[in-house]
Amino acid sequence: MKKIFVSLLGISAFSFFLTACTKSEPDPSNQKPTIEILRTLPVAGTGIVCEETHDNVLIAHPGETLEIEMKLKDDHGLSQYKIEIHENADCHDHDHRPLSEWYYSNVVDLSGTESTKTEVISIPDDAEIAPYHIEIKLIDESGMESDELEYNLVLES
Amino acid sequence: MPRILILSILSLWGIHQAVAQELLPDSLMESHSLEEVEVIGSAATQALNALDHQMIHKETLLRIQGNTLIQSLEILPGISSIQTGTGISKPVIRGMSVNRVIVNEYGIKQENQQWGLDHGLEIDQYNVEQVEIIKGPVSLLYGSDGIGGVIQVHPPKPPQTDTSYGDIVLNYKSNNNLFGGSGKWVLSRDKWYLMARMSYQDYGLYQIPTDSFTYNGYRLPIYDGRLKNTGGNEWSNSIYLGYRTEKWSSNIYLSNVRQKTGFFPGAFGIPRLYQLQPAENPRAIELPFQYINHFKTISNTQVFTSLGVLKLDIGYQWNTRKEISKPHAHGNGVVPQGTTALLLNLYTFQSNLRWEYQSPQWRVQSGISLQYQNNQIGGFEFLIPAYRQLQSGLYVYSQYNTPGAGNFSAGIRYDIAHQSADEGTVIIYDSTGEEIRDQNRSPEWHKRYHNLSGALGWKKDIDHNWILSANLGTAFRVPMINELLANGVHHGSFRHEMGDTSLLPEKGWMADAGIDYHNHTWHASLTPFINYFSNYIYLHPSGRFSSLPEAGQIYQYKNTSALYWGAEFLIDYPVWRQFFLTHSLEYVYNENMETGNGLPFTPPMSVMTEISWKPYWNRNQDEGFQCAVTGHYFAPQNRVDINEPVTDGYFLFHASASWKKKINQDYMSFFIKINNLFDTYYLNNMSRYRILNIPEQGFNLQFLVRYEF
């Protein structure tokens, strides 16, 4: 019986030791990069897209220019950001054949730990009148990804 | 290396000595015949006897009632799984998964695109009579992929002559409204026997203990606490025909497993509110989903001769994997493939010939294995090219039993492999469905590999109470086609996965040990291990974006040096009178030695304690009642790879009861199990939905009835 108690004590000590080992904190020196939007043209407001109310809606017209000014930050070193605009006419049901082929994608190289960039996007004259998504992603040199930022772009005639 | 050579020479000498011995008397050989068939699967166990291995039988599997076979095996320390919802689990042994773990059914390695994290296992859980798990390097017997270990599903025991019996199993799980049923029928006449099983199960959406989840700073709803489109079904049929005589036995096994599993639509691209609205029919499987059909036919033959047993396993498998979703590539037109995003058809032919010889002191096993694969692709997404792969290995494994110093084993294996892949191209269509151009994704590829590997083992029994064992071996794994040539967005993982043709084969050194104590009442074991890899292959975040539409970061396969160490501990102990305690612990530490970070999908340390009650009045082989409560603690997982979130620890409670009763000549068994008794909210870092901050299954009342006639 005594033997058993000794072994149980041993196991518990071993468990405790291993638990203690795993309690190490994640490397605090490698944080996600961040995107802070300084300005958008047009200004983001509230609107209804796909029957849901959103507060990140940009309303624009074909032939106009979009501008997004961003402050990008990382604790170690920035690598790239990517902006994509794709159509959301069917509320992401993707069943239909897209009428307009406007799809925008741009990957921009970055350096340093802080950078302010303005993305200027010309909307083609023949872009389909529809809602779109604007997605902005940021990545640092080590491969840490930022939270994704999303806007709803609504093109009106 | 010289030591291995010396030992292999020694072992070859051993074969010579063994063969040179006089032929064994007939009476000794007879014991090989029918009984030997019953322990058909244990040849590997005997050869690799210094490695930690455990056997789980059907009754235990029925008591555990995991969502999948692999999830059921998780009760063993050192075994965990990578999950996608309730229907898909991938085995993980000591933190190693995908192509580092072999699943073997009836002597043939399951080939099912096992490199994918959301590629589950096509084995009918109801059809598993006994499954054996060997932890540690088994490559010597099983070839390139056996670095982490093997999960071996053994064939059922052949029936006695001129009998007929069967069973019927019915199963219900409350959490996802699973209904399952399975029936088996066995018939034997003279030297022939036939076993057939048919199983079906269908499950709905699973329930999680929350009504919302947070992703990207947005709070998104979970309607009715059920995760949308996570239902599925599984339909399995198998037939096994055997013939046996005193001198030889042979069988043929045909099986087909078909699975259809829905994916949570929020896991495909950014989850959006309108994707999460409940469906009209929650049991209907909508897009996106996975469809798999795995057909196989296996033949096992063994011939008992005076010079040992000759075994031949031949297998043919056809794995179809379809990942169905709507085309996501914006700016592109409608694709002629419709909704088939990824189609992979993998045809595998295998044959393993081995010879086993045993004398009181020597045991020798030698074999040659051959595997040929042909993979064909389709669908509108490109991930891996069409390829052909030939692998062959030759090995000798020998054991020598000394009266004083224990049992020594040594083995040596030579492998060759040849890969050849077609150029991978994708056709880009415009909005009218016309072809615009071809996009090249992966180059034509031809490569040969060869490798010599070895292993040493030692095992000693001291005073019939202690068993000590130790193993040392080299690890070798041929890079898979996806690691070399993948170039595309893996369905549901957002990220662009890219191969690297300059990858070197995975190589390393692996050592483990075992300390086992047992007496007539209790048992304890400790199995530490340490592995070092000079060329460990893993998916590395590149820090660069993909130019493909809606794709995030490029993840590239890369060689790194890596260290794994850890241990499992297990104790079975009668606490007091009719109460028994099982306490187990598992721990894996790993390090990518180039970055200092952990490797992705590493199981957290966990401690499980189970107290069971097996009353005296009802404890025999035929009938019995038992019940148990289980507490399972999982430590926080803070050792993660770059861009992999840390996960908090959690504590789960389960309860179970089972009762078996003899009715005339038949048996009736009832199994009740409650998983996650307190409906605990927890995130599991081994779950594919963890990235969306979606918790795991809540309270689940499971009920299973088995009638054996």
Short mmCIF file of N, CA and C in Angstrom, two decimals, chain B residues 516-662:
data_model
loop_
_atom_site.label_atom_id
_atom_site.label_comp_id
_atom_site.label_asym_id
_atom_site.label_seq_id
_atom_site.Cartn_x
_atom_site.Cartn_y
_atom_site.Cartn_z
N ASP B 516 7.86 -0.70 -17.22
CA ASP B 516 6.54 -1.25 -16.99
C ASP B 516 6.57 -2.07 -15.70
N TYR B 517 5.61 -1.79 -14.83
CA TYR B 517 5.52 -2.59 -13.61
C TYR B 517 4.14 -3.23 -13.55
N HIS B 518 4.10 -4.51 -13.25
CA HIS B 518 2.80 -5.13 -13.06
C HIS B 518 2.89 -6.22 -12.02
N ASN B 519 1.85 -6.35 -11.24
CA ASN B 519 1.73 -7.51 -10.38
C ASN B 519 0.30 -8.02 -10.52
N HIS B 520 -0.15 -8.89 -9.62
CA HIS B 520 -1.46 -9.50 -9.86
C HIS B 520 -2.62 -8.52 -9.69
N THR B 521 -2.39 -7.37 -9.10
CA THR B 521 -3.51 -6.43 -8.95
C THR B 521 -3.38 -5.14 -9.74
N TRP B 522 -2.21 -4.66 -9.92
CA TRP B 522 -2.14 -3.38 -10.62
C TRP B 522 -0.98 -3.31 -11.60
N HIS B 523 -0.98 -2.23 -12.39
CA HIS B 523 -0.07 -2.13 -13.51
C HIS B 523 0.25 -0.65 -13.76
N ALA B 524 1.49 -0.36 -14.05
CA ALA B 524 1.87 1.02 -14.38
C ALA B 524 2.94 1.01 -15.45
N SER B 525 2.93 2.02 -16.31
CA SER B 525 3.99 2.09 -17.31
C SER B 525 4.35 3.54 -17.63
N LEU B 526 5.59 3.73 -17.92
CA LEU B 526 6.09 5.04 -18.31
C LEU B 526 6.86 4.86 -19.60
N THR B 527 6.51 5.64 -20.63
CA THR B 527 7.18 5.48 -21.93
C THR B 527 7.67 6.83 -22.44
N PRO B 528 8.90 7.19 -22.12
CA PRO B 528 9.46 8.44 -22.64
C PRO B 528 10.02 8.25 -24.05
N PHE B 529 10.10 9.33 -24.80
CA PHE B 529 10.65 9.25 -26.15
C PHE B 529 11.36 10.54 -26.50
N ILE B 530 12.29 10.46 -27.42
CA ILE B 530 12.95 11.65 -27.96
C ILE B 530 13.30 11.39 -29.42
N ASN B 531 12.97 12.35 -30.27
CA ASN B 531 13.22 12.23 -31.71
C ASN B 531 13.90 13.49 -32.20
N TYR B 532 14.90 13.29 -33.02
CA TYR B 532 15.54 14.44 -33.65
C TYR B 532 15.49 14.25 -35.16
N PHE B 533 15.03 15.27 -35.85
CA PHE B 533 14.96 15.20 -37.31
C PHE B 533 15.88 16.26 -37.90
N SER B 534 16.72 15.82 -38.84
CA SER B 534 17.57 16.81 -39.50
C SER B 534 16.83 17.47 -40.66
N ASN B 535 15.91 16.75 -41.26
CA ASN B 535 15.14 17.30 -42.39
C ASN B 535 13.67 17.10 -42.15
N TYR B 536 13.13 17.77 -41.19
CA TYR B 536 11.70 17.62 -40.91
C TYR B 536 10.95 18.50 -41.90
N ILE B 537 9.89 17.95 -42.51
CA ILE B 537 9.15 18.72 -43.52
C ILE B 537 7.89 19.30 -42.87
N TYR B 538 7.73 20.59 -42.99
CA TYR B 538 6.51 21.20 -42.43
C TYR B 538 6.09 22.36 -43.30
N LEU B 539 4.87 22.82 -43.06
CA LEU B 539 4.28 23.89 -43.85
C LEU B 539 4.60 25.22 -43.16
N HIS B 540 5.40 26.01 -43.82
CA HIS B 540 5.98 27.20 -43.21
C HIS B 540 5.31 28.47 -43.75
N PRO B 541 4.87 29.37 -42.88
CA PRO B 541 4.29 30.63 -43.39
C PRO B 541 5.40 31.48 -44.03
N SER B 542 5.21 31.85 -45.29
CA SER B 542 6.31 32.48 -46.04
C SER B 542 6.42 33.98 -45.80
N GLY B 543 5.37 34.60 -45.25
CA GLY B 543 5.41 36.05 -45.11
C GLY B 543 5.11 36.78 -46.42
N ARG B 544 4.62 36.06 -47.44
CA ARG B 544 4.28 36.67 -48.74
C ARG B 544 2.86 36.28 -49.11
N PHE B 545 2.18 37.17 -49.80
CA PHE B 545 0.81 36.88 -50.21
C PHE B 545 0.76 36.11 -51.51
N SER B 546 -0.31 35.35 -51.64
CA SER B 546 -0.59 34.65 -52.89
C SER B 546 -1.26 35.64 -53.84
N SER B 547 -1.00 35.47 -55.14
CA SER B 547 -1.68 36.32 -56.11
C SER B 547 -3.02 35.72 -56.54
N LEU B 548 -3.33 34.52 -56.04
CA LEU B 548 -4.60 33.89 -56.43
C LEU B 548 -5.76 34.63 -55.76
N PRO B 549 -6.91 34.71 -56.44
CA PRO B 549 -8.05 35.43 -55.90
C PRO B 549 -8.46 34.88 -54.52
N GLU B 550 -8.71 35.80 -53.61
CA GLU B 550 -9.19 35.50 -52.25
C GLU B 550 -8.25 34.64 -51.42
N ALA B 551 -7.04 34.40 -51.91
CA ALA B 551 -6.10 33.59 -51.13
C ALA B 551 -5.31 34.50 -50.21
N GLY B 552 -4.98 33.96 -49.06
CA GLY B 552 -4.18 34.71 -48.10
C GLY B 552 -2.71 34.44 -48.31
N GLN B 553 -2.06 34.11 -47.23
CA GLN B 553 -0.63 33.92 -47.25
C GLN B 553 -0.22 32.63 -47.97
N ILE B 554 0.96 32.65 -48.55
CA ILE B 554 1.52 31.42 -49.12
C ILE B 554 2.19 30.65 -47.98
N TYR B 555 1.80 29.40 -47.84
CA TYR B 555 2.47 28.50 -46.91
C TYR B 555 3.30 27.55 -47.75
N GLN B 556 4.57 27.49 -47.47
CA GLN B 556 5.45 26.68 -48.29
C GLN B 556 6.04 25.53 -47.49
N TYR B 557 6.08 24.34 -48.10
CA TYR B 557 6.72 23.20 -47.45
C TYR B 557 8.22 23.45 -47.39
N LYS B 558 8.80 23.09 -46.25
CA LYS B 558 10.18 23.46 -46.00
C LYS B 558 10.83 22.39 -45.13
N ASN B 559 12.13 22.19 -45.30
CA ASN B 559 12.89 21.32 -44.41
C ASN B 559 13.37 22.14 -43.22
N THR B 560 13.30 21.56 -42.04
CA THR B 560 13.86 22.24 -40.88
C THR B 560 14.42 21.16 -39.97
N SER B 561 15.21 21.56 -38.99
CA SER B 561 15.58 20.56 -37.99
C SER B 561 14.57 20.68 -36.85
N ALA B 562 14.18 19.56 -36.32
CA ALA B 562 13.12 19.58 -35.31
C ALA B 562 13.42 18.57 -34.21
N LEU B 563 12.93 18.91 -33.04
CA LEU B 563 13.11 18.05 -31.88
C LEU B 563 11.74 17.73 -31.30
N TYR B 564 11.53 16.47 -30.99
CA TYR B 564 10.30 16.05 -30.32
C TYR B 564 10.72 15.29 -29.07
N TRP B 565 10.11 15.56 -27.95
CA TRP B 565 10.28 14.65 -26.83
C TRP B 565 9.02 14.66 -26.00
N GLY B 566 8.89 13.69 -25.16
CA GLY B 566 7.70 13.61 -24.35
C GLY B 566 7.60 12.25 -23.70
N ALA B 567 6.44 11.99 -23.13
CA ALA B 567 6.26 10.72 -22.44
C ALA B 567 4.79 10.44 -22.26
N GLU B 568 4.48 9.17 -22.09
CA GLU B 568 3.15 8.78 -21.67
C GLU B 568 3.29 8.01 -20.36
N PHE B 569 2.29 8.18 -19.54
CA PHE B 569 2.29 7.45 -18.28
C PHE B 569 0.90 6.85 -18.08
N LEU B 570 0.87 5.63 -17.58
CA LEU B 570 -0.42 4.98 -17.39
C LEU B 570 -0.37 4.13 -16.13
N ILE B 571 -1.43 4.23 -15.34
CA ILE B 571 -1.52 3.33 -14.18
C ILE B 571 -2.94 2.78 -14.09
N ASP B 572 -3.04 1.49 -13.87
CA ASP B 572 -4.31 0.79 -13.64
C ASP B 572 -4.22 0.21 -12.25
N TYR B 573 -5.14 0.59 -11.38
CA TYR B 573 -4.93 0.26 -10.00
C TYR B 573 -6.27 0.07 -9.29
N PRO B 574 -6.45 -1.05 -8.56
CA PRO B 574 -7.71 -1.23 -7.83
C PRO B 574 -7.68 -0.40 -6.56
N VAL B 575 -8.47 0.65 -6.51
CA VAL B 575 -8.41 1.59 -5.39
C VAL B 575 -8.94 0.95 -4.11
N TRP B 576 -10.15 0.43 -4.25
CA TRP B 576 -10.80 -0.09 -3.06
C TRP B 576 -11.90 -1.06 -3.49
N ARG B 577 -11.78 -2.28 -3.06
CA ARG B 577 -12.77 -3.33 -3.32
C ARG B 577 -13.17 -3.39 -4.79
N GLN B 578 -14.33 -2.85 -5.14
CA GLN B 578 -14.80 -3.03 -6.52
C GLN B 578 -14.53 -1.81 -7.39
N PHE B 579 -13.71 -0.90 -6.87
CA PHE B 579 -13.43 0.33 -7.61
C PHE B 579 -12.03 0.30 -8.20
N PHE B 580 -11.94 0.72 -9.44
CA PHE B 580 -10.66 0.71 -10.15
C PHE B 580 -10.33 2.10 -10.65
N LEU B 581 -9.04 2.39 -10.63
CA LEU B 581 -8.60 3.69 -11.09
C LEU B 581 -7.69 3.52 -12.31
N THR B 582 -7.96 4.31 -13.34
CA THR B 582 -7.03 4.39 -14.46
C THR B 582 -6.60 5.84 -14.57
N HIS B 583 -5.30 6.04 -14.53
CA HIS B 583 -4.80 7.40 -14.57
C HIS B 583 -3.78 7.44 -15.70
N SER B 584 -3.91 8.39 -16.60
CA SER B 584 -2.93 8.45 -17.67
C SER B 584 -2.54 9.88 -17.97
N LEU B 585 -1.38 10.01 -18.51
CA LEU B 585 -0.84 11.33 -18.80
C LEU B 585 -0.10 11.27 -20.13
N GLU B 586 -0.23 12.32 -20.91
CA GLU B 586 0.57 12.38 -22.14
C GLU B 586 1.14 13.77 -22.30
N TYR B 587 2.33 13.83 -22.81
CA TYR B 587 2.99 15.11 -22.99
C TYR B 587 3.88 15.05 -24.21
N VAL B 588 3.77 16.06 -25.05
CA VAL B 588 4.64 16.16 -26.23
C VAL B 588 5.22 17.56 -26.25
N TYR B 589 6.52 17.64 -26.34
CA TYR B 589 7.18 18.93 -26.55
C TYR B 589 7.81 18.86 -27.92
N ASN B 590 7.60 19.88 -28.73
CA ASN B 590 8.36 19.89 -29.98
C ASN B 590 8.88 21.27 -30.28
N GLU B 591 9.90 21.30 -31.06
CA GLU B 591 10.52 22.58 -31.37
C GLU B 591 11.05 22.56 -32.80
N ASN B 592 10.66 23.58 -33.52
CA ASN B 592 11.25 23.84 -34.82
C ASN B 592 12.58 24.52 -34.50
N MET B 593 13.68 23.82 -34.72
CA MET B 593 14.95 24.33 -34.20
C MET B 593 15.48 25.53 -34.99
N GLU B 594 14.84 25.85 -36.11
CA GLU B 594 15.26 27.05 -36.83
C GLU B 594 14.57 28.30 -36.30
N THR B 595 13.33 28.14 -35.82
CA THR B 595 12.61 29.32 -35.35
C THR B 595 12.44 29.34 -33.84
N GLY B 596 12.60 28.20 -33.19
CA GLY B 596 12.38 28.12 -31.75
C GLY B 596 10.91 27.95 -31.39
N ASN B 597 10.04 28.01 -32.40
CA ASN B 597 8.61 27.86 -32.13
C ASN B 597 8.21 26.38 -32.08
N GLY B 598 6.97 26.17 -31.64
CA GLY B 598 6.42 24.82 -31.68
C GLY B 598 6.03 24.49 -33.12
N LEU B 599 5.71 23.22 -33.38
CA LEU B 599 5.22 22.83 -34.70
C LEU B 599 3.69 22.86 -34.66
N PRO B 600 3.05 23.12 -35.81
CA PRO B 600 1.60 23.27 -35.79
C PRO B 600 0.88 21.97 -35.39
N PHE B 601 -0.31 22.13 -34.86
CA PHE B 601 -1.17 21.01 -34.45
C PHE B 601 -0.47 20.03 -33.51
N THR B 602 0.09 20.57 -32.45
CA THR B 602 0.70 19.73 -31.42
C THR B 602 -0.31 19.56 -30.28
N PRO B 603 -0.59 18.31 -29.90
CA PRO B 603 -1.57 18.13 -28.82
C PRO B 603 -1.06 18.69 -27.50
N PRO B 604 -1.94 19.29 -26.71
CA PRO B 604 -1.51 19.79 -25.41
C PRO B 604 -1.28 18.64 -24.44
N MET B 605 -0.59 18.92 -23.35
CA MET B 605 -0.45 17.90 -22.32
C MET B 605 -1.84 17.57 -21.79
N SER B 606 -2.10 16.31 -21.53
CA SER B 606 -3.39 16.00 -20.93
C SER B 606 -3.26 14.91 -19.89
N VAL B 607 -4.15 14.97 -18.93
CA VAL B 607 -4.19 14.01 -17.84
C VAL B 607 -5.60 13.47 -17.76
N MET B 608 -5.74 12.17 -17.79
CA MET B 608 -7.07 11.58 -17.71
C MET B 608 -7.15 10.66 -16.50
N THR B 609 -8.22 10.79 -15.76
CA THR B 609 -8.44 9.90 -14.63
C THR B 609 -9.82 9.28 -14.76
N GLU B 610 -9.87 7.97 -14.66
CA GLU B 610 -11.16 7.29 -14.75
C GLU B 610 -11.32 6.41 -13.53
N ILE B 611 -12.49 6.51 -12.91
CA ILE B 611 -12.79 5.61 -11.80
C ILE B 611 -13.94 4.73 -12.24
N SER B 612 -13.73 3.44 -12.22
CA SER B 612 -14.80 2.55 -12.66
C SER B 612 -15.22 1.62 -11.53
N TRP B 613 -16.45 1.22 -11.61
CA TRP B 613 -17.01 0.30 -10.61
C TRP B 613 -17.43 -0.98 -11.33
N LYS B 614 -16.80 -2.08 -10.93
CA LYS B 614 -17.14 -3.38 -11.51
C LYS B 614 -17.56 -4.29 -10.37
N PRO B 615 -18.85 -4.37 -10.12
CA PRO B 615 -19.31 -5.10 -8.93
C PRO B 615 -18.95 -6.59 -9.01
N TYR B 616 -18.71 -7.17 -7.81
CA TYR B 616 -18.33 -8.59 -7.72
C TYR B 616 -19.40 -9.51 -8.28
N TRP B 617 -20.67 -9.11 -8.06
CA TRP B 617 -21.76 -10.02 -8.41
C TRP B 617 -21.91 -10.25 -9.90
N ASN B 618 -21.17 -9.49 -10.65
CA ASN B 618 -21.43 -9.58 -12.07
C ASN B 618 -20.16 -9.29 -12.85
N ARG B 619 -19.20 -10.14 -12.64
CA ARG B 619 -17.96 -9.85 -13.33
C ARG B 619 -17.36 -11.12 -13.91
N ASN B 620 -17.85 -11.50 -15.07
CA ASN B 620 -17.22 -12.60 -15.77
C ASN B 620 -17.19 -12.28 -17.25
N GLN B 621 -16.69 -13.18 -18.01
CA GLN B 621 -16.50 -12.94 -19.43
C GLN B 621 -17.83 -12.74 -20.16
N ASP B 622 -18.83 -13.53 -19.74
CA ASP B 622 -20.07 -13.57 -20.50
C ASP B 622 -21.02 -12.44 -20.17
N GLU B 623 -21.09 -12.11 -18.90
CA GLU B 623 -22.06 -11.12 -18.48
C GLU B 623 -21.32 -10.10 -17.65
N GLY B 624 -21.88 -8.93 -17.53
CA GLY B 624 -21.18 -7.99 -16.66
C GLY B 624 -21.81 -6.62 -16.69
N PHE B 625 -21.66 -5.95 -15.55
CA PHE B 625 -22.09 -4.57 -15.46
C PHE B 625 -20.89 -3.76 -15.04
N GLN B 626 -20.71 -2.61 -15.62
CA GLN B 626 -19.71 -1.69 -15.09
C GLN B 626 -20.09 -0.27 -15.43
N CYS B 627 -19.63 0.66 -14.58
CA CYS B 627 -19.85 2.06 -14.90
C CYS B 627 -18.62 2.84 -14.50
N ALA B 628 -18.48 4.02 -15.09
CA ALA B 628 -17.26 4.79 -14.87
C ALA B 628 -17.53 6.27 -15.00
N VAL B 629 -16.74 7.05 -14.27
CA VAL B 629 -16.70 8.50 -14.50
C VAL B 629 -15.27 8.86 -14.88
N THR B 630 -15.17 9.79 -15.80
CA THR B 630 -13.87 10.15 -16.33
C THR B 630 -13.69 11.67 -16.26
N GLY B 631 -12.53 12.08 -15.79
CA GLY B 631 -12.16 13.50 -15.84
C GLY B 631 -10.95 13.62 -16.75
N HIS B 632 -11.01 14.56 -17.66
CA HIS B 632 -9.92 14.69 -18.62
C HIS B 632 -9.48 16.15 -18.66
N TYR B 633 -8.24 16.40 -18.24
CA TYR B 633 -7.73 17.76 -18.22
C TYR B 633 -6.77 17.96 -19.39
N PHE B 634 -6.95 19.05 -20.10
CA PHE B 634 -6.05 19.42 -21.19
C PHE B 634 -5.39 20.74 -20.83
N ALA B 635 -4.07 20.76 -20.85
CA ALA B 635 -3.34 21.98 -20.48
C ALA B 635 -3.45 23.01 -21.61
N PRO B 636 -3.18 24.27 -21.31
CA PRO B 636 -3.16 25.27 -22.38
C PRO B 636 -2.07 24.91 -23.39
N GLN B 637 -2.30 25.20 -24.65
CA GLN B 637 -1.25 24.97 -25.65
C GLN B 637 -0.68 26.33 -26.05
N ASN B 638 0.44 26.67 -25.44
CA ASN B 638 1.08 27.94 -25.74
C ASN B 638 2.27 27.80 -26.68
N ARG B 639 2.71 26.57 -26.86
CA ARG B 639 3.81 26.36 -27.81
C ARG B 639 3.20 26.17 -29.19
N VAL B 640 3.16 27.23 -29.96
CA VAL B 640 2.48 27.17 -31.26
C VAL B 640 3.42 27.66 -32.33
N ASP B 641 3.02 27.40 -33.56
CA ASP B 641 3.79 27.90 -34.69
C ASP B 641 3.40 29.36 -34.93
N ILE B 642 4.18 30.03 -35.78
CA ILE B 642 3.84 31.41 -36.15
C ILE B 642 2.45 31.41 -36.77
N ASN B 643 1.66 32.41 -36.36
CA ASN B 643 0.33 32.57 -36.92
C ASN B 643 -0.67 31.50 -36.47
N GLU B 644 -0.31 30.67 -35.52
CA GLU B 644 -1.24 29.69 -34.97
C GLU B 644 -1.66 30.22 -33.60
N PRO B 645 -2.96 30.29 -33.33
CA PRO B 645 -3.37 30.89 -32.06
C PRO B 645 -3.06 29.97 -30.85
N VAL B 646 -2.81 30.58 -29.70
CA VAL B 646 -2.65 29.79 -28.48
C VAL B 646 -4.05 29.39 -28.00
N THR B 647 -4.13 28.31 -27.25
CA THR B 647 -5.43 27.79 -26.83
C THR B 647 -5.40 27.54 -25.33
N ASP B 648 -6.48 27.95 -24.67
CA ASP B 648 -6.58 27.75 -23.22
C ASP B 648 -6.77 26.28 -22.86
N GLY B 649 -6.48 25.97 -21.61
CA GLY B 649 -6.72 24.62 -21.12
C GLY B 649 -8.20 24.41 -20.82
N TYR B 650 -8.58 23.16 -20.60
CA TYR B 650 -9.97 22.87 -20.27
C TYR B 650 -10.07 21.53 -19.56
N PHE B 651 -11.20 21.33 -18.94
CA PHE B 651 -11.43 20.13 -18.14
C PHE B 651 -12.77 19.55 -18.56
N LEU B 652 -12.78 18.29 -18.93
CA LEU B 652 -14.02 17.66 -19.37
C LEU B 652 -14.38 16.49 -18.46
N PHE B 653 -15.67 16.29 -18.28
CA PHE B 653 -16.16 15.13 -17.54
C PHE B 653 -17.00 14.24 -18.46
N HIS B 654 -16.81 12.96 -18.34
CA HIS B 654 -17.64 12.01 -19.07
C HIS B 654 -18.13 10.94 -18.10
N ALA B 655 -19.21 10.28 -18.45
CA ALA B 655 -19.71 9.17 -17.62
C ALA B 655 -20.17 8.06 -18.53
N SER B 656 -20.03 6.83 -18.09
CA SER B 656 -20.48 5.73 -18.94
C SER B 656 -20.93 4.54 -18.11
N ALA B 657 -21.77 3.73 -18.71
CA ALA B 657 -22.22 2.49 -18.06
C ALA B 657 -22.45 1.45 -19.14
N SER B 658 -22.18 0.20 -18.81
CA SER B 658 -22.48 -0.85 -19.77
C SER B 658 -22.96 -2.10 -19.04
N TRP B 659 -23.80 -2.83 -19.71
CA TRP B 659 -24.37 -4.03 -19.10
C TRP B 659 -24.55 -5.09 -20.18
N LYS B 660 -24.04 -6.27 -19.91
CA LYS B 660 -24.16 -7.36 -20.88
C LYS B 660 -24.88 -8.51 -20.21
N LYS B 661 -25.86 -9.06 -20.91
CA LYS B 661 -26.71 -10.09 -20.32
C LYS B 661 -26.85 -11.25 -21.29
N LYS B 662 -26.79 -12.45 -20.73
CA LYS B 662 -26.97 -13.63 -21.57
C LYS B 662 -28.44 -14.02 -21.61
#
